[in-house]
Coordinates of C-alpha atoms and ligand atoms in Angstrom, one line a residue:
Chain A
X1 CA 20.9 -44.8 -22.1
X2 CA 24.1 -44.6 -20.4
X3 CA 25.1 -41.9 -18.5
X4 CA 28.0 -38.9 -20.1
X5 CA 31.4 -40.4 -19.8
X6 CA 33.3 -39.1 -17.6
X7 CA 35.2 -35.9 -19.1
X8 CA 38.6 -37.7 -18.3
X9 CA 39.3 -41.4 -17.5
X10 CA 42.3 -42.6 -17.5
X11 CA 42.5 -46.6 -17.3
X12 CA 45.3 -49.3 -16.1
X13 CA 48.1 -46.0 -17.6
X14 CA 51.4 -47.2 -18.0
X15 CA 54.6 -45.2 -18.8
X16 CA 58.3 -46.2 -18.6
X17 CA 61.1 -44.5 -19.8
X18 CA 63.6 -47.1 -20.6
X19 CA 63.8 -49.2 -17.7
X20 CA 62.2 -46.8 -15.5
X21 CA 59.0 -47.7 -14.6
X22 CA 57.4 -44.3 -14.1
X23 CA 53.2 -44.7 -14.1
X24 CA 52.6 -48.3 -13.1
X25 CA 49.0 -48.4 -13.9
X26 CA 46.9 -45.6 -13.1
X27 CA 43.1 -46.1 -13.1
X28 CA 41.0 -42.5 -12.6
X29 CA 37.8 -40.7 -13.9
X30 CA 37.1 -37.3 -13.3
X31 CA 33.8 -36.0 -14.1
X32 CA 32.5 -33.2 -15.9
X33 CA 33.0 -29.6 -13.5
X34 CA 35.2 -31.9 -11.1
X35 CA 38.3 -30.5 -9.6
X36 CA 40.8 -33.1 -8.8
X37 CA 43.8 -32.3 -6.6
X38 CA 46.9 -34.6 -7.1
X39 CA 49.6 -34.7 -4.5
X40 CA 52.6 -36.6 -3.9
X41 CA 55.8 -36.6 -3.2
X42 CA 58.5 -35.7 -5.9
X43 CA 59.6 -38.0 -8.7
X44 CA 56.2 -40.3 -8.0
X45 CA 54.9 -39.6 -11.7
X46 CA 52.7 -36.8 -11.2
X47 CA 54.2 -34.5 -14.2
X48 CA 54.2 -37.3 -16.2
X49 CA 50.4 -38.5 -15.7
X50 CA 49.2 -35.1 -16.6
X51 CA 51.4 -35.0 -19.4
X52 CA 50.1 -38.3 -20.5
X53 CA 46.3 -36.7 -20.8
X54 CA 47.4 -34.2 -23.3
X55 CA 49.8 -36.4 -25.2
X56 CA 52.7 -34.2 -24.5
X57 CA 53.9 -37.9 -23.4
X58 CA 53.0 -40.9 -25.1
X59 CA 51.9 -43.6 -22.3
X60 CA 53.4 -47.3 -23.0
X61 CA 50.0 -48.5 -21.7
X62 CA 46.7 -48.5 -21.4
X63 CA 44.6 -46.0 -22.5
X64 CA 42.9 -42.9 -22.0
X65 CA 39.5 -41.6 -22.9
X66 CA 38.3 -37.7 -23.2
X67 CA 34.9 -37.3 -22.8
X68 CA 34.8 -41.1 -23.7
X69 CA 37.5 -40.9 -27.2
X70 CA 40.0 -42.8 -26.9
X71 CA 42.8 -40.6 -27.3
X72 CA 45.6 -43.3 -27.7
X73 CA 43.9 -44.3 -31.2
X74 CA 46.4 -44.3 -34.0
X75 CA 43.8 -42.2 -35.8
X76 CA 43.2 -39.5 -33.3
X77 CA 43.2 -36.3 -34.1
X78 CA 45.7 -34.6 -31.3
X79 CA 46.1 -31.6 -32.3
X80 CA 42.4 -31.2 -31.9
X81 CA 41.9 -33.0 -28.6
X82 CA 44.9 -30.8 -27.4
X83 CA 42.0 -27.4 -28.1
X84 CA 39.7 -28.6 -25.8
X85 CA 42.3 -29.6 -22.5
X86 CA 43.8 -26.4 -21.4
X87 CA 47.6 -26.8 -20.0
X88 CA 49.5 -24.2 -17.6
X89 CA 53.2 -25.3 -16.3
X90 CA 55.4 -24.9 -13.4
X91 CA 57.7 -22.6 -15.6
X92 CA 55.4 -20.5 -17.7
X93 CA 56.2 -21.4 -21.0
X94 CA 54.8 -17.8 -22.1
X95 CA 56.0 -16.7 -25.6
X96 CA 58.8 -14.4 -25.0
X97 CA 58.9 -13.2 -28.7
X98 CA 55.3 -12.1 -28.2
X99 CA 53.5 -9.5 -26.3
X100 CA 50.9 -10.7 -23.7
X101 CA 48.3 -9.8 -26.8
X102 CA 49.9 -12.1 -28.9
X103 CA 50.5 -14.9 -26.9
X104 CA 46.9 -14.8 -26.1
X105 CA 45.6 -14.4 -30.2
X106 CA 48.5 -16.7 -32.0
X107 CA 47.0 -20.3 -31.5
X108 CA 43.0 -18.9 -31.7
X109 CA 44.0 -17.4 -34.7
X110 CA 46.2 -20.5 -36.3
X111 CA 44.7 -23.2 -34.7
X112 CA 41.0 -22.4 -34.6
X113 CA 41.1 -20.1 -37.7
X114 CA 39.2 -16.9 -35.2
X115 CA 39.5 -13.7 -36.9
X116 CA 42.3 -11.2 -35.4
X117 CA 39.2 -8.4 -34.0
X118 CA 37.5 -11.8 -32.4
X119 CA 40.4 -12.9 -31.2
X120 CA 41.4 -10.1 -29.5
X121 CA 38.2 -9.4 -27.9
X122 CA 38.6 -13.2 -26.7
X123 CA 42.4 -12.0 -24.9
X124 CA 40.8 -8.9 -23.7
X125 CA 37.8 -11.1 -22.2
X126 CA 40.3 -13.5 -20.8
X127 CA 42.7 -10.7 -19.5
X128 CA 39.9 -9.2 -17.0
X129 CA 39.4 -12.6 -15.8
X130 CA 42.3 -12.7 -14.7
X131 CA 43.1 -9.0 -13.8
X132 CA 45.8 -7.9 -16.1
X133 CA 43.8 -6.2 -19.0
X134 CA 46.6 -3.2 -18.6
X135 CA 49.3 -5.5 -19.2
X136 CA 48.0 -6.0 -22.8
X137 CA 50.8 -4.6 -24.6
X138 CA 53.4 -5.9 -22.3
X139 CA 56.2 -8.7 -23.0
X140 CA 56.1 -11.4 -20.7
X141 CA 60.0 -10.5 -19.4
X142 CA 58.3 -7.2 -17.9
X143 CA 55.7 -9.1 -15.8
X144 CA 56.3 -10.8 -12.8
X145 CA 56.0 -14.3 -11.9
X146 CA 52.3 -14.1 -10.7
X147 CA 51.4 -11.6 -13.4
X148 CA 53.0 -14.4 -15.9
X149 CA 51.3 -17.4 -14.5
X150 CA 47.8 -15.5 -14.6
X151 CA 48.8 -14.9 -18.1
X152 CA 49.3 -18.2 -19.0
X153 CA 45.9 -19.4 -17.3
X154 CA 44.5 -16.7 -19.7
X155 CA 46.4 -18.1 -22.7
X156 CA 44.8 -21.9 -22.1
X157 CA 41.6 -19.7 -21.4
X158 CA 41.7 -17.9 -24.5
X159 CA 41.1 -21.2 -26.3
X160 CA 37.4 -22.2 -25.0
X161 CA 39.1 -25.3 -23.2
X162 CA 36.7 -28.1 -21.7
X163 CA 39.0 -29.0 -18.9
X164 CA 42.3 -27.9 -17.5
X165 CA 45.4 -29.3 -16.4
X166 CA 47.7 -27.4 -13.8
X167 CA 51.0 -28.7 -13.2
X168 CA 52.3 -27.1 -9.4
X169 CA 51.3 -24.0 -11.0
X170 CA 52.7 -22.0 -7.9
X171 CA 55.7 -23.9 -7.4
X172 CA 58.2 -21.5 -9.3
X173 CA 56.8 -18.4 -7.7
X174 CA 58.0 -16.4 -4.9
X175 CA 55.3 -16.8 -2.1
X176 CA 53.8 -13.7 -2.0
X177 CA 52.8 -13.8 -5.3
X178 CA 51.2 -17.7 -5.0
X179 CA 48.0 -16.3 -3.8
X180 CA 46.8 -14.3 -6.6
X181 CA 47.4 -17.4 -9.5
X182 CA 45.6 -19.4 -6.2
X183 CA 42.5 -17.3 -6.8
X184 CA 42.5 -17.2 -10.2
X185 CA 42.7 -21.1 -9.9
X186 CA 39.7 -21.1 -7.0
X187 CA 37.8 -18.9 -9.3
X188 CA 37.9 -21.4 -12.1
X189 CA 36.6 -24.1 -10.2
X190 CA 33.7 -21.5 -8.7
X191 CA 32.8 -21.2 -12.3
X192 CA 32.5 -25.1 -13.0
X193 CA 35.5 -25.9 -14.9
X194 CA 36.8 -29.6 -15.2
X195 CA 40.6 -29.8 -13.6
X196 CA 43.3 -31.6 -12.8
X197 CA 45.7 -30.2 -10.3
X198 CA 49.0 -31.3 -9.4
X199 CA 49.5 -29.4 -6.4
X200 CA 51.8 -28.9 -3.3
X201 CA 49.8 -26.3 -2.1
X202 CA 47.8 -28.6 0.9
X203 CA 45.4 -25.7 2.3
X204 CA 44.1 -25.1 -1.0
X205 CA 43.6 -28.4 -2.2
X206 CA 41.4 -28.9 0.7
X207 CA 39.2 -26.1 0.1
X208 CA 38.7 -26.8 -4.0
X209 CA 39.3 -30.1 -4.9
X210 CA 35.9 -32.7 -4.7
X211 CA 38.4 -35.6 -4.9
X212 CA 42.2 -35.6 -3.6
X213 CA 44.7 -38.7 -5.4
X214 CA 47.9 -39.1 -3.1
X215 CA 50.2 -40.6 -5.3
X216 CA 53.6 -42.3 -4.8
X217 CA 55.9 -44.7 -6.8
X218 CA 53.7 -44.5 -10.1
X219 CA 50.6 -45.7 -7.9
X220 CA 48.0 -44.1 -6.7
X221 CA 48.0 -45.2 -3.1
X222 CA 44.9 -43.3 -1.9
X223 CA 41.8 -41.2 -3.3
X224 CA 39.2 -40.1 -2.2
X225 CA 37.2 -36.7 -0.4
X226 CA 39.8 -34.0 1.0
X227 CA 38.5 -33.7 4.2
X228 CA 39.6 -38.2 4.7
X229 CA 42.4 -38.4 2.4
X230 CA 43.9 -35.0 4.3
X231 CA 42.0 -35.1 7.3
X232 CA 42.3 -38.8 7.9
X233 CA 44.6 -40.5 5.6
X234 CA 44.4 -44.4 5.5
X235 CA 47.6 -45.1 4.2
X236 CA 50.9 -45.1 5.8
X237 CA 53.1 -43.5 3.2
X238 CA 49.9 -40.6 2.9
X239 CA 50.7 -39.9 6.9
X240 CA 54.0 -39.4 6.4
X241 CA 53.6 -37.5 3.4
X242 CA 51.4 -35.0 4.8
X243 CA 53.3 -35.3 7.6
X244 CA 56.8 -33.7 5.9
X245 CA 54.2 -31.6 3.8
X246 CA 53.2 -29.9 7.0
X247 CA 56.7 -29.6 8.6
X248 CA 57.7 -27.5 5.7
Chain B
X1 CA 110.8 -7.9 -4.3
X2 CA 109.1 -5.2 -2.4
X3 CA 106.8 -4.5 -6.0
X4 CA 103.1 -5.2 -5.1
X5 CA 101.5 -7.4 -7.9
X6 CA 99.9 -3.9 -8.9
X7 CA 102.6 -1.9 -9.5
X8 CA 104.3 -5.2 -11.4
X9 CA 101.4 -5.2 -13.6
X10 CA 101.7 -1.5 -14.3
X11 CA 105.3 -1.4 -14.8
X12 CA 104.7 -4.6 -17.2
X13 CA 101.5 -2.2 -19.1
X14 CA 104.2 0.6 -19.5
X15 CA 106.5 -1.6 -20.6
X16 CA 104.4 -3.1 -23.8
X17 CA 103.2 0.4 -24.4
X18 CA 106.7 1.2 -25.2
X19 CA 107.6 -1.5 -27.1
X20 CA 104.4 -1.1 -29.3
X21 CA 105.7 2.5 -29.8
X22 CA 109.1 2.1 -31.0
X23 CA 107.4 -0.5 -33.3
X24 CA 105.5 1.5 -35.1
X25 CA 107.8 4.6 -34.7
X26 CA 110.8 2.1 -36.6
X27 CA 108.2 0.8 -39.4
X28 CA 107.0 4.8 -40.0
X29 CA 110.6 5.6 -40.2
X30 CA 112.0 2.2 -42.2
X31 CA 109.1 3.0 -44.6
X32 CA 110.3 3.6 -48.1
X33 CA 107.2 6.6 -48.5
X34 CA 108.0 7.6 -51.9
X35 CA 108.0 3.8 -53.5
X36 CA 104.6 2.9 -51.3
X37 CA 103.0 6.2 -52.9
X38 CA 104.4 5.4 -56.0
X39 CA 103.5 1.9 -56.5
X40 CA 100.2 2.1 -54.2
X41 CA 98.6 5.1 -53.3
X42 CA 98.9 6.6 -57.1
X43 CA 95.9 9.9 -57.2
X44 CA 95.1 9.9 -60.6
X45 CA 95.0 5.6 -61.1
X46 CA 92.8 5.5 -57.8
X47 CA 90.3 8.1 -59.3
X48 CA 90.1 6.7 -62.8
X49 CA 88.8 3.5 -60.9
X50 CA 85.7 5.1 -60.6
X51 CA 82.5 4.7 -60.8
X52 CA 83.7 1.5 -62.0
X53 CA 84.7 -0.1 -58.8
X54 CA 80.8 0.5 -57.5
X55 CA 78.8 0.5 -59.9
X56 CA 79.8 -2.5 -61.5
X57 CA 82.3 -4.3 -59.1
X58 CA 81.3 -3.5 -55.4
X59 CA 77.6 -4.0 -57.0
X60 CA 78.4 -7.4 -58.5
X61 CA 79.9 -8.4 -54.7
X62 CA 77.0 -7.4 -53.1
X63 CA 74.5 -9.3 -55.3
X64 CA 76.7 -12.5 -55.3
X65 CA 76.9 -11.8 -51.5
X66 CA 72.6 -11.5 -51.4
X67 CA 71.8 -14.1 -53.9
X68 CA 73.9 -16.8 -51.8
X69 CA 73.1 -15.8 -48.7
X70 CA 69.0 -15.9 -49.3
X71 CA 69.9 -19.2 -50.6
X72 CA 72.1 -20.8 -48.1
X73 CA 69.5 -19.3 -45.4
X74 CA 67.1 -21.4 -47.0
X75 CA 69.4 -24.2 -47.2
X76 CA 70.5 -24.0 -44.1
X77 CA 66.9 -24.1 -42.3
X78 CA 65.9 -27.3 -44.5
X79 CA 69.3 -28.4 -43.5
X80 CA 68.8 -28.0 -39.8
X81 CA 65.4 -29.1 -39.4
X82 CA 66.6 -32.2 -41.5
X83 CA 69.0 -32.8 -38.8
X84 CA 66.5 -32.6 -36.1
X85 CA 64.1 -34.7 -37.9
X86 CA 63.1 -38.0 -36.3
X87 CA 63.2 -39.5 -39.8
X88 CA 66.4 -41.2 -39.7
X89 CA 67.2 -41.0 -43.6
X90 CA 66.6 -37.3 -43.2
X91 CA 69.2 -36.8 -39.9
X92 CA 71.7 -39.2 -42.1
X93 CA 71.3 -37.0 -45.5
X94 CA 71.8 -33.4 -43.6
X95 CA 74.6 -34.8 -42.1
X96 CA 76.3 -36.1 -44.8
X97 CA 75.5 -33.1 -46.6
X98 CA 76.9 -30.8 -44.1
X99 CA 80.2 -32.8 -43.6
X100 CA 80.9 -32.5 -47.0
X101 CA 80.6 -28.9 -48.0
X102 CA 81.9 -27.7 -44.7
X103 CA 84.9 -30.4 -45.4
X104 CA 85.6 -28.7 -48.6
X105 CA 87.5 -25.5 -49.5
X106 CA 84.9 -23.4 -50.9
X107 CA 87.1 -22.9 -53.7
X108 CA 86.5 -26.4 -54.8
X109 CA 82.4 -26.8 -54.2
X110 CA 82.7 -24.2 -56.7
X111 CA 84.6 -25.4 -59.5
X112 CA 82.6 -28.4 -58.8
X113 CA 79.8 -26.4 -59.7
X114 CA 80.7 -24.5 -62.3
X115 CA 82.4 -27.4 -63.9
X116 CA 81.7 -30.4 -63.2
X117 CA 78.1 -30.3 -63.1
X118 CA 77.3 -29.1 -66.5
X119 CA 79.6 -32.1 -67.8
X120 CA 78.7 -34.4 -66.0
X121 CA 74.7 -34.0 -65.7
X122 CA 74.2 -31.7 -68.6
X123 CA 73.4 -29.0 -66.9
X124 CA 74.2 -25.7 -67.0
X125 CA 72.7 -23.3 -63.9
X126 CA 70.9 -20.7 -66.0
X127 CA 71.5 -17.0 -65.2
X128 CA 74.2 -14.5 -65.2
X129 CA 74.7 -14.8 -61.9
X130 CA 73.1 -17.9 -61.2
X131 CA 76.3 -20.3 -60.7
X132 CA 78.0 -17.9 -58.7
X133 CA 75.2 -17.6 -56.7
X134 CA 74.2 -21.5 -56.7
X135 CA 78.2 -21.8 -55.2
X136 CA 78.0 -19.9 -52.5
X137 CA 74.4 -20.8 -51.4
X138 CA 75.7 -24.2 -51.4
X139 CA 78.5 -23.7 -49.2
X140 CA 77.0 -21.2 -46.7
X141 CA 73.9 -23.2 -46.3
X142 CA 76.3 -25.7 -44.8
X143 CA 77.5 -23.6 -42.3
X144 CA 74.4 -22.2 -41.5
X145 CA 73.1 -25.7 -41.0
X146 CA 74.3 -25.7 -37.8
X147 CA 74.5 -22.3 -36.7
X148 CA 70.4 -22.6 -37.0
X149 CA 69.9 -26.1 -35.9
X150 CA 71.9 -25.0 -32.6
X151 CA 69.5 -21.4 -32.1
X152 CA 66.7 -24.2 -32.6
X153 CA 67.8 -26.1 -29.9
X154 CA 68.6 -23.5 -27.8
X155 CA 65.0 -22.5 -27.7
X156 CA 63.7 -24.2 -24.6
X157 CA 61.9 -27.4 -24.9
X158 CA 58.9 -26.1 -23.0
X159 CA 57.9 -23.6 -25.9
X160 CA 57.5 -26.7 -27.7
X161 CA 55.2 -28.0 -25.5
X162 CA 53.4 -25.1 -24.5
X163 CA 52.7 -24.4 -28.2
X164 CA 51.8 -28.2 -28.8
X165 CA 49.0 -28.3 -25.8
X166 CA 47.0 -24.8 -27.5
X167 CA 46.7 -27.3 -30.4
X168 CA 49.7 -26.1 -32.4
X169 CA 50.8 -28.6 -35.2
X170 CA 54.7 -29.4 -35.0
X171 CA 55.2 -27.4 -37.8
X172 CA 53.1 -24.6 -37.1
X173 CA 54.3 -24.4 -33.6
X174 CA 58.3 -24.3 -35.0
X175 CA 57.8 -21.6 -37.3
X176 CA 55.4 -19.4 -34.9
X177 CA 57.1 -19.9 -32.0
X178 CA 60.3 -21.5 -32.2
X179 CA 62.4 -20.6 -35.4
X180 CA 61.4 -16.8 -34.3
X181 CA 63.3 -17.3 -30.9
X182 CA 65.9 -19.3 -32.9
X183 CA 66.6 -16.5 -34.7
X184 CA 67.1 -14.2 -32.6
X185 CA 69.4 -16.0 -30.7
X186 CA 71.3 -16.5 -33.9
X187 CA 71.7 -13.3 -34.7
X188 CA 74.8 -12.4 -34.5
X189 CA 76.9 -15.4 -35.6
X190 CA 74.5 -15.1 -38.6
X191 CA 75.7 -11.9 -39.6
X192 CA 79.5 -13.4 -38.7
X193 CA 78.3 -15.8 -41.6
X194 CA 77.3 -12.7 -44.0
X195 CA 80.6 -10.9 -43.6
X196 CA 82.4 -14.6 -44.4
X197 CA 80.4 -15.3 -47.8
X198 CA 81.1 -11.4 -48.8
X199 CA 84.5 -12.4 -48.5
X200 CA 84.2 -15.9 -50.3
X201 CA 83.0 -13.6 -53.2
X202 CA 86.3 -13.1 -54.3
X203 CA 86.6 -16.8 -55.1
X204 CA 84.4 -16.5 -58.0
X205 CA 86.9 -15.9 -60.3
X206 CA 87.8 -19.1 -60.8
X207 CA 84.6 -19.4 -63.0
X208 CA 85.6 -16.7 -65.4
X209 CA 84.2 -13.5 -65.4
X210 CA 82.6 -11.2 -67.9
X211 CA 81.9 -7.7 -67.7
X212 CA 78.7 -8.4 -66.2
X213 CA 79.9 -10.9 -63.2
X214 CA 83.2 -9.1 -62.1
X215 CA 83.4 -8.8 -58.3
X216 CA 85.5 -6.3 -56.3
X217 CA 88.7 -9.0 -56.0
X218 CA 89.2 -10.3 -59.7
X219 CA 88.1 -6.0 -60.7
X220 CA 91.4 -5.0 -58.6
X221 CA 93.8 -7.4 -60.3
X222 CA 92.5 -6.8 -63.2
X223 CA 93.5 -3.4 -62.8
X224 CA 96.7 -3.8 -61.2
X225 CA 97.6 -5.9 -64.7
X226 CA 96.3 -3.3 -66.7
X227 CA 98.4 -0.6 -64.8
X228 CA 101.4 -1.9 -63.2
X229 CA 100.2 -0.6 -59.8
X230 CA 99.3 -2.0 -56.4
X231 CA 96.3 1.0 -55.9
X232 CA 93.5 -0.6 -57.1
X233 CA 94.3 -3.0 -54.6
X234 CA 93.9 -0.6 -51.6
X235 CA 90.9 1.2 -53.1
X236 CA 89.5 -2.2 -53.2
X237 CA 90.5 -3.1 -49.7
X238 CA 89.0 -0.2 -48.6
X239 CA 85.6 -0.8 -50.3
X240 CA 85.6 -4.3 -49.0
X241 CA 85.8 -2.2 -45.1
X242 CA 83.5 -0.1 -46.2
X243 CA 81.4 -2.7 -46.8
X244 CA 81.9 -4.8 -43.6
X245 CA 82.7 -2.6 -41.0
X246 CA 79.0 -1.6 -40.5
X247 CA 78.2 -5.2 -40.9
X248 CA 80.7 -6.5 -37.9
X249 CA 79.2 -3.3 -35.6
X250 CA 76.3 -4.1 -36.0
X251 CA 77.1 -7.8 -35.1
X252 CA 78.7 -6.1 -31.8
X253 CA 75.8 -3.8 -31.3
X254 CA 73.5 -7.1 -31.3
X255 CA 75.4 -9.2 -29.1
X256 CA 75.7 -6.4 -26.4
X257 CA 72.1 -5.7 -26.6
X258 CA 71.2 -9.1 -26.4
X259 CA 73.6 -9.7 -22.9
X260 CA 71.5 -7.0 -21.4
X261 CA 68.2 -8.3 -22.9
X262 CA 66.1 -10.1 -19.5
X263 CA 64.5 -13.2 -20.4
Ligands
ADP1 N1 61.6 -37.5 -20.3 C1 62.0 -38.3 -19.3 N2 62.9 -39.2 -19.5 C2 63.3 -40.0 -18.5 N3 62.8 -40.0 -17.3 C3 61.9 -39.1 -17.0 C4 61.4 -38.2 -18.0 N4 60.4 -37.4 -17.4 C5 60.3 -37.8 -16.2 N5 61.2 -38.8 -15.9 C6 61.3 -39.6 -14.6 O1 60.1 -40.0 -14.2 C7 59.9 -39.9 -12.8 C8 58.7 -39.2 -12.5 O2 58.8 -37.8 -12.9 P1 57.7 -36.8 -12.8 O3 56.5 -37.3 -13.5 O4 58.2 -35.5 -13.3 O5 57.4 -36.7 -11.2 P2 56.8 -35.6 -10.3 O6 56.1 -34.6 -11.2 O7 55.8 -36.3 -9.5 O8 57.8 -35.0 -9.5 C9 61.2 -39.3 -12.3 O9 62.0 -40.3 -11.8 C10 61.8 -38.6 -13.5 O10 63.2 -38.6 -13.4
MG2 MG1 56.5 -32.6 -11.5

């Protein structure tokens, strides 16, 4: 028998956009209940990788396998590969039509068919995780940044995913509120969930993430354990990296 | 020379209030009152309008006004999402579509309709007020084309996505997430639209009328033949406000409350 595939593996990725050459071949595999930190400096293709594992972009190359599907396949069924891979962004994306309850209920209900009264006891589940039960009634435009992040989290939550993908998650928030989406974050990765961080958050990475990828120029230059790719980075273009990161 | 800009742009304020004054002062005193009440503001020819003028005219506006609005709304959302489409054929026909009708005085899309349609296909739009209606649907959807195509894309791309990684279809995710949005953005120059196509209703005539279609516009000249009087006229004018005014408020009232709305 072989062994589970790995819960995402991504393998020789490719992506331009026109004549920009954005991934240039991307070979990974992150295992089930691993926690994989990727770094790198702006404009090096990290959005777009993560993108690429949901579909949100299509790659112009190689192929990608969930739990071992190839999810490139003409006949794949997207919409449900995109249930099980949770997705939180940089700018929220909350639903600002819809109260917290709602944005938490609206895909369980029309994408996995859950009755209303389950659905709901899903959010309220969901909304202790993450602390903001008493915000249930609330519009996103009354929350604050941290409050609407953690909502979000609890939105991808809401749907039972199998992995997560978190793209600089803290990046548009003010820094006293970074900690508290941090923890939920940390939290998540306590409890064994499979993830893919894109991160500028250095301090963090190094106390959650199993594996760290430095990436720059649509390559990944180095991978490996935090404590040597952060610690004691190989590479030239990691050192001065980490070097700017820390100058900050 | 020694005038701050101030006190010039007082003295310049004074100045047009004045002016506007002796305006209106000269055309209340130039007015020839007793021909104007006699040939427009006649008591007993104004009264006899009624109930006429609502039950039958202002009524007939209104449903004209609801039957091609519902339409054209429909229309119009086809229309626009046509035009997003990335089926090319689609994006080509919405366009062309759109060019057209919005090309077109509206009083010709609906002669075209009323008359050239049932000659040359054979068919005739069933309904009383189905040709009307079929007219003005036809040319407001146009219109409205845009207006909802530009609320779509006005909705940020990321709801898109954010809807599309929960495992939303493309269609489910545009009308749960983003035609709602659209619309509210849309608001007002939707209702701008409405107060428009109320007005178009007065272009109906051209069709012919019977007792059962007459609108407010073809009911007052009708009664201006039958009387020799401009009234009717004013007591339509003044239904027609009656009938907007709340309407353009109400767009005002949305597009204030939507500048202090926080996103
Ligand atoms: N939709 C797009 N069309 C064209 N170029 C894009 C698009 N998305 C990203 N890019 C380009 O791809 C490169 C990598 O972007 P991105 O993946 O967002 O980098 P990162 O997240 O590491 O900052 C950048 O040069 C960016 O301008
Ligand atoms: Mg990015």
């Amino acid at each position: 028998m072989d062994q589970a595939p790995p819960a995402i593996a991504l393998v020789a990725l490719e992506k331009r956009f026109g004549n920009l050459h954005v991934l240039r071949g991307i070979d990974l595999a992150i295992a089930h209940g691993e926690v994989v930190c990727l770094i790198g400096p702006s404009g090096s293709g990290k959005s777009t990788l993560l993108r690429c594992v949901n579909r949100l972009e299509q790659p112009t190359g190689g192929r990608i396998l969930i739990n071992g599907e190839n999810i490139c396949a003409p006949d794949c069924d997207l919409d449900r590969v995109r249930t099980k891979i949770g997705m939180v962004f940089q700018q929220f994306n909350l639903f600002p039509h819809l109260c917290v309850l709602d944005n938490l209920t609206i895909a369980q209900c029309k994408v996995l068919k859950r009755s209303p009264a389950i659905a709901e006891r899903k959010a309220r589940a969901v909304l202790a995780r993450v602390d903001l039960l008493e915000k249930i009634h609330e519009y996103p435009s009354r929350l604050s940044g941290g409050q609407q992040q953690r909502v979000a989290i609890a939105r991808a939550l809401a749907m039972d995913p199998e992995m997560m993908l978190f793209d600089e998650a803290t990046s548009a928030l003010d820094p006293e509120l970074i900690g508290e989406v941090l923890d939920v974050i940390r939290s998540l990765a306590e409890d064994g969930m499979t993830m893919l961080v894109v991160t500028h958050e250095m301090g963090f990475a190094r106390r959650v993430a199993d594996q760290v990828v430095f990436m720059d120029g649509g390559l990944i230059v180095e991978q490996g354990h935090p404590d040597s790719v952060l610690g004691n980075p190989q590479h030239e273009r990691t050192q001065r990296f980490l070097r700017r990161m820390s100058a900050r | 020379m020694t005038l701050t800009r101030r006190r010039r742009a007082e003295l310049i304020r004074y100045a047009i209030y004045a002016a506007t004054l002796a305006l209106v002062t000269w055309a209340v005193a130039a007015t020839d009152w007793t021909r104007l009440r006699e040939s427009f503001l006649d008591g007993d020819i104004f009264l006899r309008l009624f109930p006429d003028i609502l039950v039958r005219a202002a009524r007939n506006t209104l449903i004209f006004t609801f039957l091609g609005f519902t339409g054209g709304l429909a229309l119009g959302l086809l229309l626009a999402l046509m035009r997003l489409s990335p089926v090319r054929p689609y994006r080509w026909a919405a366009a062309l579509y759109i060019e057209v009708f919005r090309g077109l005085p509206a009083l010709i899309t609906i002669v075209l309709i009323g008359f050239v349609l049932p000659i040359a296909l054979h068919v005739r739009v069933p309904g009383t007020y189905g040709p009307g209606s079929l007219a003005l649907a036809i040319v407001t959807g146009a219109y409205l084309a845009e207006t909802i195509r530009a609320g779509i894309e006005a909705v940020p791309r990321g709801q898109m996505e954010a809807a599309r990684s929960l495992g939303m279809s493309h269609g489910r995710a545009m009308v749960s997430i983003v035609i709602p949005q659209a619309f509210r953005v849309i608001l007002p120059p939707l209702t701008n639209e409405l107060v428009l196509l109320l007005k178009d209703t007065s272009l109906l005539f051209v069709l012919g009328t019977t007792d059962q279609t007459i609108e407010l516009t073809k009911f007052g000249r009708d009664a201006v033949s039958d009387t020799f009087n401009g009234t009717p006229l004013i007591a339509v004018a003044l239904v027609y406000l009656v009938i907007t005014l709340p309407l353009t408020r109400a767009v005002a009232w949305l597009e204030r409350r939507q500048k202090q709305a926080v996103r």
